[in-house]
mmCIF file of C-alpha atoms (C1' of nucleotides) in Angstrom:
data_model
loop_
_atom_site.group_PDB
_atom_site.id
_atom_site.type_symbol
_atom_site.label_atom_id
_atom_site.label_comp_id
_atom_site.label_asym_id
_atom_site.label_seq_id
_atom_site.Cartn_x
_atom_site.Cartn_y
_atom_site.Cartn_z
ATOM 1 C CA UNK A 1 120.701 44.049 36.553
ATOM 2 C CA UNK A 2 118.511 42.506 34.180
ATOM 3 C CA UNK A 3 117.123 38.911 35.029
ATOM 4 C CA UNK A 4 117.671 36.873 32.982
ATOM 5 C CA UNK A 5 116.101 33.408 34.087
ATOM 6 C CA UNK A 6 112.776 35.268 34.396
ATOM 7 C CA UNK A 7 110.258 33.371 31.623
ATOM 8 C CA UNK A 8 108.326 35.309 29.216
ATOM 9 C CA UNK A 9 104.751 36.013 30.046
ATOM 10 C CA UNK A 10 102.376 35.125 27.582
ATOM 11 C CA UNK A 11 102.262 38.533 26.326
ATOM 12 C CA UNK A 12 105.659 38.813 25.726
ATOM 13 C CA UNK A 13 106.036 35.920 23.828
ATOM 14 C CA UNK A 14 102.944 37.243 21.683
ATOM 15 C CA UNK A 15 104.068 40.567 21.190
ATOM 16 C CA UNK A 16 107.490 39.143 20.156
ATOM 17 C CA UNK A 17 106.256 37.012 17.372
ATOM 18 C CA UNK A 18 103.892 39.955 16.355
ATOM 19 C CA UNK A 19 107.099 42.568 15.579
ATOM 20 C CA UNK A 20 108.435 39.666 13.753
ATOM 21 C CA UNK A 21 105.277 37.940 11.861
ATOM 22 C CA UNK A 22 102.334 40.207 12.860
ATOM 23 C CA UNK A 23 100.467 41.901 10.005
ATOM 24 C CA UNK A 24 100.949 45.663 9.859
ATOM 25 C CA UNK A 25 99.738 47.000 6.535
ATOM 26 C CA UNK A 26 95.884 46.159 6.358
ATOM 27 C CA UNK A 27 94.275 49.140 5.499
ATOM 28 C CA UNK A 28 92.811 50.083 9.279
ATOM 29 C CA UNK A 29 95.879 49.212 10.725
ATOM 30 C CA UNK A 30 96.972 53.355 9.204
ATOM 31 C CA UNK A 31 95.737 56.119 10.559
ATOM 32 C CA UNK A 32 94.153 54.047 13.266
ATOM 33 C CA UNK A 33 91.225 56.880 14.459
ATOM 34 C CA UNK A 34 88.265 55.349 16.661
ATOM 35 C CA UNK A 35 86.331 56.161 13.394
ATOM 36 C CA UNK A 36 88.423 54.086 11.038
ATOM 37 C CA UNK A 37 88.983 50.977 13.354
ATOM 38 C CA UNK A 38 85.542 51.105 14.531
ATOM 39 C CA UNK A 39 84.109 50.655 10.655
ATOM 40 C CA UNK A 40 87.126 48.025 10.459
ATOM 41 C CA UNK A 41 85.723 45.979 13.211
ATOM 42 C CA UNK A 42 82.206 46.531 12.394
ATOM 43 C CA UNK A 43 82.773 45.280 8.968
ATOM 44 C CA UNK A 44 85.120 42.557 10.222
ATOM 45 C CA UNK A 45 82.382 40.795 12.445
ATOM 46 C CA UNK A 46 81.711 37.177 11.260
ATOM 47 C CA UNK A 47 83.449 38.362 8.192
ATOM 48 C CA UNK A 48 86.969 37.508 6.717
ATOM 49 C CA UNK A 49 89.888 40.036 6.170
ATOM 50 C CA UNK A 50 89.659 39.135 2.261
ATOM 51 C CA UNK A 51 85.915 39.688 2.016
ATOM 52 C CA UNK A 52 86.410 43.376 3.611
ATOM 53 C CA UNK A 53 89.086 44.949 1.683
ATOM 54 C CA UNK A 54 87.769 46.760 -1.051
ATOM 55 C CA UNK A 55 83.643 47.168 1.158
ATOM 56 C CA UNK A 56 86.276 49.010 3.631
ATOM 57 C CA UNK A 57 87.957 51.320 0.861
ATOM 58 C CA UNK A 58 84.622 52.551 -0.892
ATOM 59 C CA UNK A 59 83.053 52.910 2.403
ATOM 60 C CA UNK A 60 86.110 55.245 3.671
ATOM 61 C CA UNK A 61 85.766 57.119 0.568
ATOM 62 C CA UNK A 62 82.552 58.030 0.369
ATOM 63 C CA UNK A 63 82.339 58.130 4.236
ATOM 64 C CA UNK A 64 85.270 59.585 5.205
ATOM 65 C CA UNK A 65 84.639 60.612 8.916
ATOM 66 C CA UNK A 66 81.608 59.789 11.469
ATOM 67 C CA UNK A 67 79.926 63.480 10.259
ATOM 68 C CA UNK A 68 79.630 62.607 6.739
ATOM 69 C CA UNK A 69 78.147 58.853 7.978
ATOM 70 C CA UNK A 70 76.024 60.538 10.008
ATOM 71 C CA UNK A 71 74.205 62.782 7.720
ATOM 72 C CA UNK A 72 74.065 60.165 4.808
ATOM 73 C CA UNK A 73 70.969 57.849 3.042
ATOM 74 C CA UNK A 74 70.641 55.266 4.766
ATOM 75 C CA UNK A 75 70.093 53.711 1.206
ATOM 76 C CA UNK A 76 73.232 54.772 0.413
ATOM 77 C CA UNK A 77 75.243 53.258 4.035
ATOM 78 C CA UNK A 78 72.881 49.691 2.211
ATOM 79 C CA UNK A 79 74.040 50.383 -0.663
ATOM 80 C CA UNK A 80 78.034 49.939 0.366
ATOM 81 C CA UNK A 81 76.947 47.048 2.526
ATOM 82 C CA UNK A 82 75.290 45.174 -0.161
ATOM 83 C CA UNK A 83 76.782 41.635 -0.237
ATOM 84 C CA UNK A 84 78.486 42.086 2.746
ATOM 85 C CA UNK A 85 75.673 40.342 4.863
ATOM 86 C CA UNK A 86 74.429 40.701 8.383
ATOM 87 C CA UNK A 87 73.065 44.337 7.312
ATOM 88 C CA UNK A 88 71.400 45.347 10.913
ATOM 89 C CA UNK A 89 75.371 45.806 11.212
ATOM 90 C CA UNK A 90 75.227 48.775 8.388
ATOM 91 C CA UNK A 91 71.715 50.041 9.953
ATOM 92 C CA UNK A 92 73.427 50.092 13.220
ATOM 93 C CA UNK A 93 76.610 51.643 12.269
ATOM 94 C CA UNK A 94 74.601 54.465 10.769
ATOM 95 C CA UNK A 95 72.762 55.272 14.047
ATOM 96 C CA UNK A 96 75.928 54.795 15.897
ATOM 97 C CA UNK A 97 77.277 57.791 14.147
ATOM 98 C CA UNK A 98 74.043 59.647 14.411
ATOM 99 C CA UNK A 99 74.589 59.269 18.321
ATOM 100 C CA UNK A 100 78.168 59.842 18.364
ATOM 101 C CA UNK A 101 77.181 63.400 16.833
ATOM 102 C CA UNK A 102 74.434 64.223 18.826
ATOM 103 C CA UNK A 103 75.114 62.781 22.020
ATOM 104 C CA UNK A 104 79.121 62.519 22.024
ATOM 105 C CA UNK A 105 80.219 66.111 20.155
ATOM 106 C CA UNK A 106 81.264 63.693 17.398
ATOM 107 C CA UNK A 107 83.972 61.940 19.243
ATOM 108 C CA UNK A 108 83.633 58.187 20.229
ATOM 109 C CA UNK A 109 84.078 57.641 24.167
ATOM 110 C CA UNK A 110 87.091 55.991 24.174
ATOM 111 C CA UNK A 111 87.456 56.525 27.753
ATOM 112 C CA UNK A 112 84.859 54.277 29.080
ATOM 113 C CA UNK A 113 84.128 51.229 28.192
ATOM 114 C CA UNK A 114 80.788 51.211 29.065
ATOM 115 C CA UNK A 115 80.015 54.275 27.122
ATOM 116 C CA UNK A 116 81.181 52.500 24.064
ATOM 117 C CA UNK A 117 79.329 49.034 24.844
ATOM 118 C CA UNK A 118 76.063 51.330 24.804
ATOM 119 C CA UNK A 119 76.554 52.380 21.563
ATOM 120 C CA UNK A 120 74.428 50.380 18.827
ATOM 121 C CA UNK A 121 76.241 47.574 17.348
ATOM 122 C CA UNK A 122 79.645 47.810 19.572
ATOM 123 C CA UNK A 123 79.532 45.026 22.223
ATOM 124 C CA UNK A 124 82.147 44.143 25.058
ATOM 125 C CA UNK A 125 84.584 42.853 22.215
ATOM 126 C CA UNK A 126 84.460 45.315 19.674
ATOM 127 C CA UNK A 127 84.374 47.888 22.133
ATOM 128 C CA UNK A 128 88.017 46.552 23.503
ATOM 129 C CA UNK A 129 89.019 46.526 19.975
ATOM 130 C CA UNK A 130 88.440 49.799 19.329
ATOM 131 C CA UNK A 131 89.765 51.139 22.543
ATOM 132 C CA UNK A 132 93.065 49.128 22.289
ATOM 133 C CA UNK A 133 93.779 49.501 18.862
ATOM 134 C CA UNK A 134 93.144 53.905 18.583
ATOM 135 C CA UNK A 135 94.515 54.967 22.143
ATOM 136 C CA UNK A 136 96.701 51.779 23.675
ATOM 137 C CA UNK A 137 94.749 51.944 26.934
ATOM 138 C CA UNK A 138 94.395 49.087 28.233
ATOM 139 C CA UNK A 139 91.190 47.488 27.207
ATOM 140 C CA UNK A 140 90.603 43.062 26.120
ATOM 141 C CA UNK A 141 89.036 41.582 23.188
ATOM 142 C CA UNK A 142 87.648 38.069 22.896
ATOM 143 C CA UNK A 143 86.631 37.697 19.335
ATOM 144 C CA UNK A 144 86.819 34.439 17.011
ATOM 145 C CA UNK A 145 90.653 34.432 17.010
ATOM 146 C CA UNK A 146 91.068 35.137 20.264
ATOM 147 C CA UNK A 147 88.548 32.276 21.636
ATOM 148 C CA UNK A 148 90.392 29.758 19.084
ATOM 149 C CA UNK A 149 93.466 30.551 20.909
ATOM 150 C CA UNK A 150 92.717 30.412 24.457
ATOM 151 C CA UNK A 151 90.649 27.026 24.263
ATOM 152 C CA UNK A 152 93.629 25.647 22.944
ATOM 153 C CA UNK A 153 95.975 27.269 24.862
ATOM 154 C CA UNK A 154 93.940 26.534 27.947
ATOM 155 C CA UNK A 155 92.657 23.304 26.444
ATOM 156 C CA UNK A 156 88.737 24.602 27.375
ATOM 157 C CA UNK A 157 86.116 22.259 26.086
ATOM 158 C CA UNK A 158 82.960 22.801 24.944
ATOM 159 C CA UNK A 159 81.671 25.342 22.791
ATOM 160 C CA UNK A 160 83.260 28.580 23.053
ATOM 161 C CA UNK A 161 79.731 30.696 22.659
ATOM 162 C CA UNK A 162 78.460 28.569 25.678
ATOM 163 C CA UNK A 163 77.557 31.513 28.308
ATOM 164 C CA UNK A 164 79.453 28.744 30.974
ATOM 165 C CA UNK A 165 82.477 28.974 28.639
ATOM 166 C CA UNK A 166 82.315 32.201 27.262
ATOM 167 C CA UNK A 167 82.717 33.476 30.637
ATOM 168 C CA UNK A 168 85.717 31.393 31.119
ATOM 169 C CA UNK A 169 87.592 32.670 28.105
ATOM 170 C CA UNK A 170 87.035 36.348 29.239
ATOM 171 C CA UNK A 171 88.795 35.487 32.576
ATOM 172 C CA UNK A 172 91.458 34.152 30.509
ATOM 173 C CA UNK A 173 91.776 37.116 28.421
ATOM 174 C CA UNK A 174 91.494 39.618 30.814
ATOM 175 C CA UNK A 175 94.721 37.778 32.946
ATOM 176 C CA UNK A 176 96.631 37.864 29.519
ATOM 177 C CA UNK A 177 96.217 41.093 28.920
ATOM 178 C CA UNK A 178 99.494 43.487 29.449
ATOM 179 C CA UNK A 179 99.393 47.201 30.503
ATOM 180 C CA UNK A 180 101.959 48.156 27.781
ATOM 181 C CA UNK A 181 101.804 47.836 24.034
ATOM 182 C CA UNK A 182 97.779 46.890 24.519
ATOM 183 C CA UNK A 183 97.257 47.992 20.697
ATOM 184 C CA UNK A 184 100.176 45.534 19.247
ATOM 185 C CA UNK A 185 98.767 42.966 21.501
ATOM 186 C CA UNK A 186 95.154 43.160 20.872
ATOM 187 C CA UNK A 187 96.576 43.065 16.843
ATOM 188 C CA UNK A 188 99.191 40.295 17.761
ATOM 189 C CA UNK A 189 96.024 37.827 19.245
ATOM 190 C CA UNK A 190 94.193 38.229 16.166
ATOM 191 C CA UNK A 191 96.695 37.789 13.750
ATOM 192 C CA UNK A 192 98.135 34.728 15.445
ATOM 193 C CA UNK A 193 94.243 33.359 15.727
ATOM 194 C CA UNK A 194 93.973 34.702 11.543
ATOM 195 C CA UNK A 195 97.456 32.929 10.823
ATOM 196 C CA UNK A 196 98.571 29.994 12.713
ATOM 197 C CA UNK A 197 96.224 28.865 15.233
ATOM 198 C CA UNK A 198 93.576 28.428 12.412
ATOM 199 C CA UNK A 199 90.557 26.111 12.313
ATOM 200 C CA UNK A 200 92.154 23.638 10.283
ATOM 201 C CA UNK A 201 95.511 22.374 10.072
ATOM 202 C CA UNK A 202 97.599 24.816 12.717
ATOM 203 C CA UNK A 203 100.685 26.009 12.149
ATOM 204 C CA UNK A 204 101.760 24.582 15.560
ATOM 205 C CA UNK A 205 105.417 24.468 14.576
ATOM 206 C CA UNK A 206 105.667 28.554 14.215
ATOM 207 C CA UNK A 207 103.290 29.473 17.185
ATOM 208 C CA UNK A 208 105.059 31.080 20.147
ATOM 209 C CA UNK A 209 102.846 29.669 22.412
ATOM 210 C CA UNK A 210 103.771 26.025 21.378
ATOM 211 C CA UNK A 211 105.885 24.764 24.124
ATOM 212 C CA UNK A 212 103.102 25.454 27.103
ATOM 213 C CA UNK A 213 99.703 25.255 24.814
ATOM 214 C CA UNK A 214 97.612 22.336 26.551
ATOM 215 C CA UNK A 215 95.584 21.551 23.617
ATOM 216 C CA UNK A 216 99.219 20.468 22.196
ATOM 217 C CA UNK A 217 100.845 18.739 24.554
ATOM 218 C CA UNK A 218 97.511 16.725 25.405
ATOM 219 C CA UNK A 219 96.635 16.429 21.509
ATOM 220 C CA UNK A 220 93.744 18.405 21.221
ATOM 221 C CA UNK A 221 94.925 20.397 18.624
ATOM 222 C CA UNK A 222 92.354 19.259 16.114
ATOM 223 C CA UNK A 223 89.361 19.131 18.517
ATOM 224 C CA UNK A 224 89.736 22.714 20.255
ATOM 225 C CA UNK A 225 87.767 24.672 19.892
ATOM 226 C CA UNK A 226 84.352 22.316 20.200
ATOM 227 C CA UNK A 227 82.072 22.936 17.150
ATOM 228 C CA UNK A 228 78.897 24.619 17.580
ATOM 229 C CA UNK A 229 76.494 21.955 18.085
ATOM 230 C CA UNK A 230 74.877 21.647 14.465
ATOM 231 C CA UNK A 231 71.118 21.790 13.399
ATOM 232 C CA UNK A 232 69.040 21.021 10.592
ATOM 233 C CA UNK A 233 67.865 24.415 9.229
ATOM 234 C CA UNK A 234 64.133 24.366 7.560
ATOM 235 C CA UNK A 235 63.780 25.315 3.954
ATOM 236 C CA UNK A 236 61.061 28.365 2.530
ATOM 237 C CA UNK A 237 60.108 28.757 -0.720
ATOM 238 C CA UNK A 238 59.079 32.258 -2.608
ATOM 239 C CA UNK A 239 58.257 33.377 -5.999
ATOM 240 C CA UNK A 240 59.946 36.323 -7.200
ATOM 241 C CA UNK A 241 58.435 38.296 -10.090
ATOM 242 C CA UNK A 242 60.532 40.492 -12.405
ATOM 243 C CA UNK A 243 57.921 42.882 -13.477
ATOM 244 C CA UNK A 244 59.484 45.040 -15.893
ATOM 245 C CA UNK A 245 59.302 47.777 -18.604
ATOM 246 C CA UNK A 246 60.181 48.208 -21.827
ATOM 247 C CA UNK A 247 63.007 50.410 -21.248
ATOM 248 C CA UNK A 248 64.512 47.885 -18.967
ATOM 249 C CA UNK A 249 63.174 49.146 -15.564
ATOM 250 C CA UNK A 250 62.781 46.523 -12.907
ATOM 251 C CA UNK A 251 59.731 47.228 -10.004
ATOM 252 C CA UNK A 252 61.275 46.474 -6.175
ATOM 253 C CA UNK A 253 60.050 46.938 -3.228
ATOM 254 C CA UNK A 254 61.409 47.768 0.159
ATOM 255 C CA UNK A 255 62.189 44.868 2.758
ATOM 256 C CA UNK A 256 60.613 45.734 6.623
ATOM 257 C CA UNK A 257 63.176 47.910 8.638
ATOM 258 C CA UNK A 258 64.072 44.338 10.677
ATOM 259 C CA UNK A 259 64.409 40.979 9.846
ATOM 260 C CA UNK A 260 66.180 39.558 6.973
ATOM 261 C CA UNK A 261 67.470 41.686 4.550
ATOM 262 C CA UNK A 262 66.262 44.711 6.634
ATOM 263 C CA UNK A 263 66.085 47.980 5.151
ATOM 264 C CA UNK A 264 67.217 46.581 1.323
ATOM 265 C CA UNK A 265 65.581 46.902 -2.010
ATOM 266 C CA UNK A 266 64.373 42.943 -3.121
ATOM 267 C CA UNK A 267 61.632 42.217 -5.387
ATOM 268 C CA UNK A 268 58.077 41.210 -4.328
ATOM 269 C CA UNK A 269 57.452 38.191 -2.893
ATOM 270 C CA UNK A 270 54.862 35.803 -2.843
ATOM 271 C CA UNK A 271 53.942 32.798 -1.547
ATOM 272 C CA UNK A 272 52.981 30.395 -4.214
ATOM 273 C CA UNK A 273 52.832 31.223 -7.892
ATOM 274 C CA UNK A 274 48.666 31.242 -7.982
ATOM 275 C CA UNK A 275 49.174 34.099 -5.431
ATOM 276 C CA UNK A 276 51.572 36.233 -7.276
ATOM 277 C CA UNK A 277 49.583 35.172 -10.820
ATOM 278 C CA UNK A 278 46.731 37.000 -9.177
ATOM 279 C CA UNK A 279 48.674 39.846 -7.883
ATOM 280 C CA UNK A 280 50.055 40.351 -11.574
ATOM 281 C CA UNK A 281 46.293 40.463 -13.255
ATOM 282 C CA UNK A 282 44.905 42.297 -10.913
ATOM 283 C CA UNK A 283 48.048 45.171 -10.261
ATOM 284 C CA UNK A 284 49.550 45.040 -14.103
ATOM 285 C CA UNK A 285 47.539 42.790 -16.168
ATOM 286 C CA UNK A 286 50.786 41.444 -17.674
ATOM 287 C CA UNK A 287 51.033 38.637 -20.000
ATOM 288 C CA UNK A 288 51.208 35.058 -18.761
ATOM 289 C CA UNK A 289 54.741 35.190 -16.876
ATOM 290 C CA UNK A 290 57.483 32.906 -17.472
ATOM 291 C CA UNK A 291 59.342 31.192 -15.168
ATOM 292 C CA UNK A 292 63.199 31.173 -14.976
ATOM 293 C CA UNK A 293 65.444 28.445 -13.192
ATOM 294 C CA UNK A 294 65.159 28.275 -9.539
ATOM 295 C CA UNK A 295 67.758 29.908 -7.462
ATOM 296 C CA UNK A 296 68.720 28.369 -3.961
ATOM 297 C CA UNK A 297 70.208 31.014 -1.465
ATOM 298 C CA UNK A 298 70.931 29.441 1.931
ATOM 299 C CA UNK A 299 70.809 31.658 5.056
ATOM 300 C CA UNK A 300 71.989 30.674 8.590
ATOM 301 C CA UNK A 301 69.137 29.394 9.875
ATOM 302 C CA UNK A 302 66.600 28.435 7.022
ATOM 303 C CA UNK A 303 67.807 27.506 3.085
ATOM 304 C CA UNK A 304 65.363 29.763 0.603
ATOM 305 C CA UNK A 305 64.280 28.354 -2.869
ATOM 306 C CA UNK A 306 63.655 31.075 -4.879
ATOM 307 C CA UNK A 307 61.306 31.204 -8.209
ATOM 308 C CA UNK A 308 61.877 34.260 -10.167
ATOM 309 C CA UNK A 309 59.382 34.481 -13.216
ATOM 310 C CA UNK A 310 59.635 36.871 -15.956
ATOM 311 C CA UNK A 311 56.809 39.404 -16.021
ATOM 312 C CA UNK A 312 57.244 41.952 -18.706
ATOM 313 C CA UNK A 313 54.882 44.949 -18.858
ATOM 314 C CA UNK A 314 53.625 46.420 -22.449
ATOM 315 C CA UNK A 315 53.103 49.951 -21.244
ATOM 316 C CA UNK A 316 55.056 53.327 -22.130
ATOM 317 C CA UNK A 317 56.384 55.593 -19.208
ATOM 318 C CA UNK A 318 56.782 54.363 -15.891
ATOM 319 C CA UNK A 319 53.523 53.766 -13.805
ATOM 320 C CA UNK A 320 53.255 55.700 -10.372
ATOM 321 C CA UNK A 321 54.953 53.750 -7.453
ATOM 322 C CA UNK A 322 53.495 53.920 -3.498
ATOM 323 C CA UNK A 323 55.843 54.244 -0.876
ATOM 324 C CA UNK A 324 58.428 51.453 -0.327
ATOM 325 C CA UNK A 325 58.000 50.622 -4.100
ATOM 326 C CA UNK A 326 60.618 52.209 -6.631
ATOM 327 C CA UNK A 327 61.005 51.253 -10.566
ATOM 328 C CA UNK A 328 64.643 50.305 -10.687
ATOM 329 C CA UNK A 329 67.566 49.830 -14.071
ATOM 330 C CA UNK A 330 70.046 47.938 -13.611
ATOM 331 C CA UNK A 331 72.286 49.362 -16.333
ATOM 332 C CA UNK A 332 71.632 52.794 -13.946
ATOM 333 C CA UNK A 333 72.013 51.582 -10.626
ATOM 334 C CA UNK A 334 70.320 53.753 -7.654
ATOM 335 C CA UNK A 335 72.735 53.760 -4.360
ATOM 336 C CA UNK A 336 70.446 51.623 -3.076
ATOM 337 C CA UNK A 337 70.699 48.420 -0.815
ATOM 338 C CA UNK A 338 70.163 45.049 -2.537
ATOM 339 C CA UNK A 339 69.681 41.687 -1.535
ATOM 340 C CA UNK A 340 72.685 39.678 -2.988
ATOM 341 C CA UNK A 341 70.516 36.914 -4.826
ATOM 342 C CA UNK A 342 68.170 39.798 -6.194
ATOM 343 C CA UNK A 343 71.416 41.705 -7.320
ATOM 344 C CA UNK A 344 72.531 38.615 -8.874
ATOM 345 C CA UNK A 345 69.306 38.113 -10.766
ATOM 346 C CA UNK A 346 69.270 42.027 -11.943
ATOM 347 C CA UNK A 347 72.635 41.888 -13.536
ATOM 348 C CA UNK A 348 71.391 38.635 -15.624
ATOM 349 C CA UNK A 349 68.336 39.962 -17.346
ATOM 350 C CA UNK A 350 70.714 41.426 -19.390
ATOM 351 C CA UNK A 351 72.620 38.796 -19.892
ATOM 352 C CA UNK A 352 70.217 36.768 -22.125
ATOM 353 C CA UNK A 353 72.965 33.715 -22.102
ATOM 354 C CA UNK A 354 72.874 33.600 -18.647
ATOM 355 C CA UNK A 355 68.999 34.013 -18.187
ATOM 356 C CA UNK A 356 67.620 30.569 -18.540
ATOM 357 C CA UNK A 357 63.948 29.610 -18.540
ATOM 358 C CA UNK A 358 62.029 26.578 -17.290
ATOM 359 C CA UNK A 359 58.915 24.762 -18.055
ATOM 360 C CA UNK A 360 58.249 23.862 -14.932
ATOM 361 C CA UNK A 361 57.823 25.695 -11.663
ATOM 362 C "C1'" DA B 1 69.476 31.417 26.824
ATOM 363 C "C1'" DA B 2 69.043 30.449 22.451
ATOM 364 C "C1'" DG B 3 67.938 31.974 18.090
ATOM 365 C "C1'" DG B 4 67.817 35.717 14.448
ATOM 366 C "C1'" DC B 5 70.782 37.716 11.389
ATOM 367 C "C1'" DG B 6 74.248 37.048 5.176
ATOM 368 C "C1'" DT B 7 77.426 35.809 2.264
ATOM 369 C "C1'" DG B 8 81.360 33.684 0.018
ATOM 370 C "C1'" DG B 9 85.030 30.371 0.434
ATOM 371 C "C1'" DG B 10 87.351 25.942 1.524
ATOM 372 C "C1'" DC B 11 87.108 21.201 1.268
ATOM 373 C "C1'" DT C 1 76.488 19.124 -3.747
ATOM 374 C "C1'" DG C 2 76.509 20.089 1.262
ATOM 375 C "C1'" DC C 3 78.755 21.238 5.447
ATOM 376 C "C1'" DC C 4 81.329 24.259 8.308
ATOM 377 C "C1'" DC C 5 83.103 28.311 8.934
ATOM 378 C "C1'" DA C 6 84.793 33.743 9.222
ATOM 379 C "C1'" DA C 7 87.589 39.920 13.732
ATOM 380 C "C1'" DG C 8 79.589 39.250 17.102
ATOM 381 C "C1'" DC C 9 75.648 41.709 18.474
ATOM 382 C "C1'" DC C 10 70.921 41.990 19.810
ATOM 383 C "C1'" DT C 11 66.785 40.403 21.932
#
DNA sequence: AAGGCGTGGGC
DNA sequence: TGCCCAAGCCT
């Protein structure tokens, strides 16, 4: 005989609202193979659901399985993660797959945990992701959602990246965690993270958690989870040449393998305009070059002023380029990685309305 | 342990 | 405009 005065477990009441509310037609959540939920939750890092849609169809098209990844450019893996951001994700996926093929006969190692967690680019959360979501073993994420959650939930102050408090929230998710319908769960967290218990202005009313969250009852809805603590972030300054040719060819160059923008396609930089006026009399002997309105692109942790100048070239045919230099058109994109504020500047030079010049520097 | 690492959106 | 954030990982 059942009982019937026995409460719901936190899981339960999660995995309840989830059959009711939970989202079940995002474009990972079919088919769900280790290869598709692990470029899901790759792309999904630090990134919204919205953003990823159509990066995750093109990428599953052209990269249908972790072979074909495997073997590709790695210009071409850039060149699918342009404007995505955080691109040592894309350089790291791309290994990933290399090592899944060489070292894993092309299967991910969904059986250990630890196997996963070595692999470049999965840590202890998207590892549990991965493993929960493809094969239902048991297995515990603690991403964004989840951490938003459980500090409310468990009323947990202070900031939820804190090593002290990080460890904390693992505890917590670990002891939520049920042995049965792990996938749905692991889903179910998110979603309810993605949905309800959102930054700003929860849907506290709907939540299944409601009637035993701390952060509710004590009314610390709206200051759980503790912001990071913030920081003034220094700003650079560059100048960005657009040495081009006549038949619309743009020179780039290739960004160091780490650092920002690792691995892309960006145009040269320079310092101050005197340096990259030299540069240009000395490498192309271009006419004077004329400066276009500053761009501002703002990283996460230093804000870039950017001074592109015009620098067309009067020659015929396209002068030899050195290694990590390429001539580029726009018009005839290469599958090539680009910098999102460089891509943004190749697509105006040919639109002349939007391409406006400036005296000044 | 704290900082590097992108970009677009909401307000 | 500026600020804060959004399914983290790596060193």
């Amino acid at each position: 005989m059942t009982d019937h005065s026995a409460p719901d477990t936190f899981a339960q009441r999660v995995l309840r609202w989830f059959d009711q509310h939970g989202r079940k037609h995002l474009p990972w959540q079919q088919n769900q193979t280790p290869y598709r939920v692990w470029v899901s939750e790759i792309m999904l890092q630090q990134t919204q659901v919205a953003t990823v849609l159509d990066y995750y169809e093109r990428f599953m098209a052209r990269f249908p399985d972790v072979a074909t990844l495997a073997t590709a450019a790695q210009d071409e893996v850039l060149h699918l993660w342009t404007g995505l951001g955080y691109y040592s994700r894309a350089r790291n996926l791309h290994r990933c797959a290399q090592t899944v093929v060489e070292h894993h006969q092309g299967q991910f190692p969904v059986d250990d945990v630890d196997a996963m967690c070595a692999l470049p680019g999965i840590g202890r959360s998207t590892a549990g992701a991965i493993i929960a979501l493809s094969t239902g073993q048991r297995a515990t994420i603690l991403d964004g959602n989840v951490k938003r959650v459980l500090t409310r939930y468990h009323a947990i102050e202070g900031w939820p990246a804190q090593p002290k408090i990080e460890r904390q929230l693992w505890a917590k998710a670990e002891a939520h965690t049920p042995d049965s319908r792990v996938g749905d769960y692991t889903q179910a967290m998110m979603d309810l993270g993605a949905t309800l218990c959102t930054r700003r202005r929860p849907t506290c009313t709907c939540c299944p958690l409601q009637m035993d969250c701390a952060a509710y009852h004590q009314g610390l809805v709206d200051q759980l989870p503790t912001p990071k603590p913030k920081k003034t972030i220094p700003e650079r300054s560059t100048c960005m040449p657009l040495v081009t040719l006549p038949d619309g060819h743009v020179l780039l160059k290739q960004r160091p393998a780490e650092g920002i923008w690792g691995g892309l396609w960006s145009l040269p930089e320079f310092e101050s305009s005197a340096e990259m006026h030299h540069w240009l009399a000395w490498k192309w002997a271009t006419a004077p070059a004329q400066a276009l309105s500053r761009v501002s692109h703002t990283f996460t942790h230093f804000k870039l002023q950017i001074h592109p100048w015009l620098a067309p070239l009067n020659v015929s045919g396209q002068p030899t380029t050195t290694e990590g230099w390429r001539w580029y058109h726009p018009q005839k994109p290469d599958s090539i990685g680009l910098a999102a504020p460089v891509k943004k500047l190749l697509e105006s030079l040919h639109q002349p309305q939007q391409l406006s010049l400036t005296e000044s520097e």
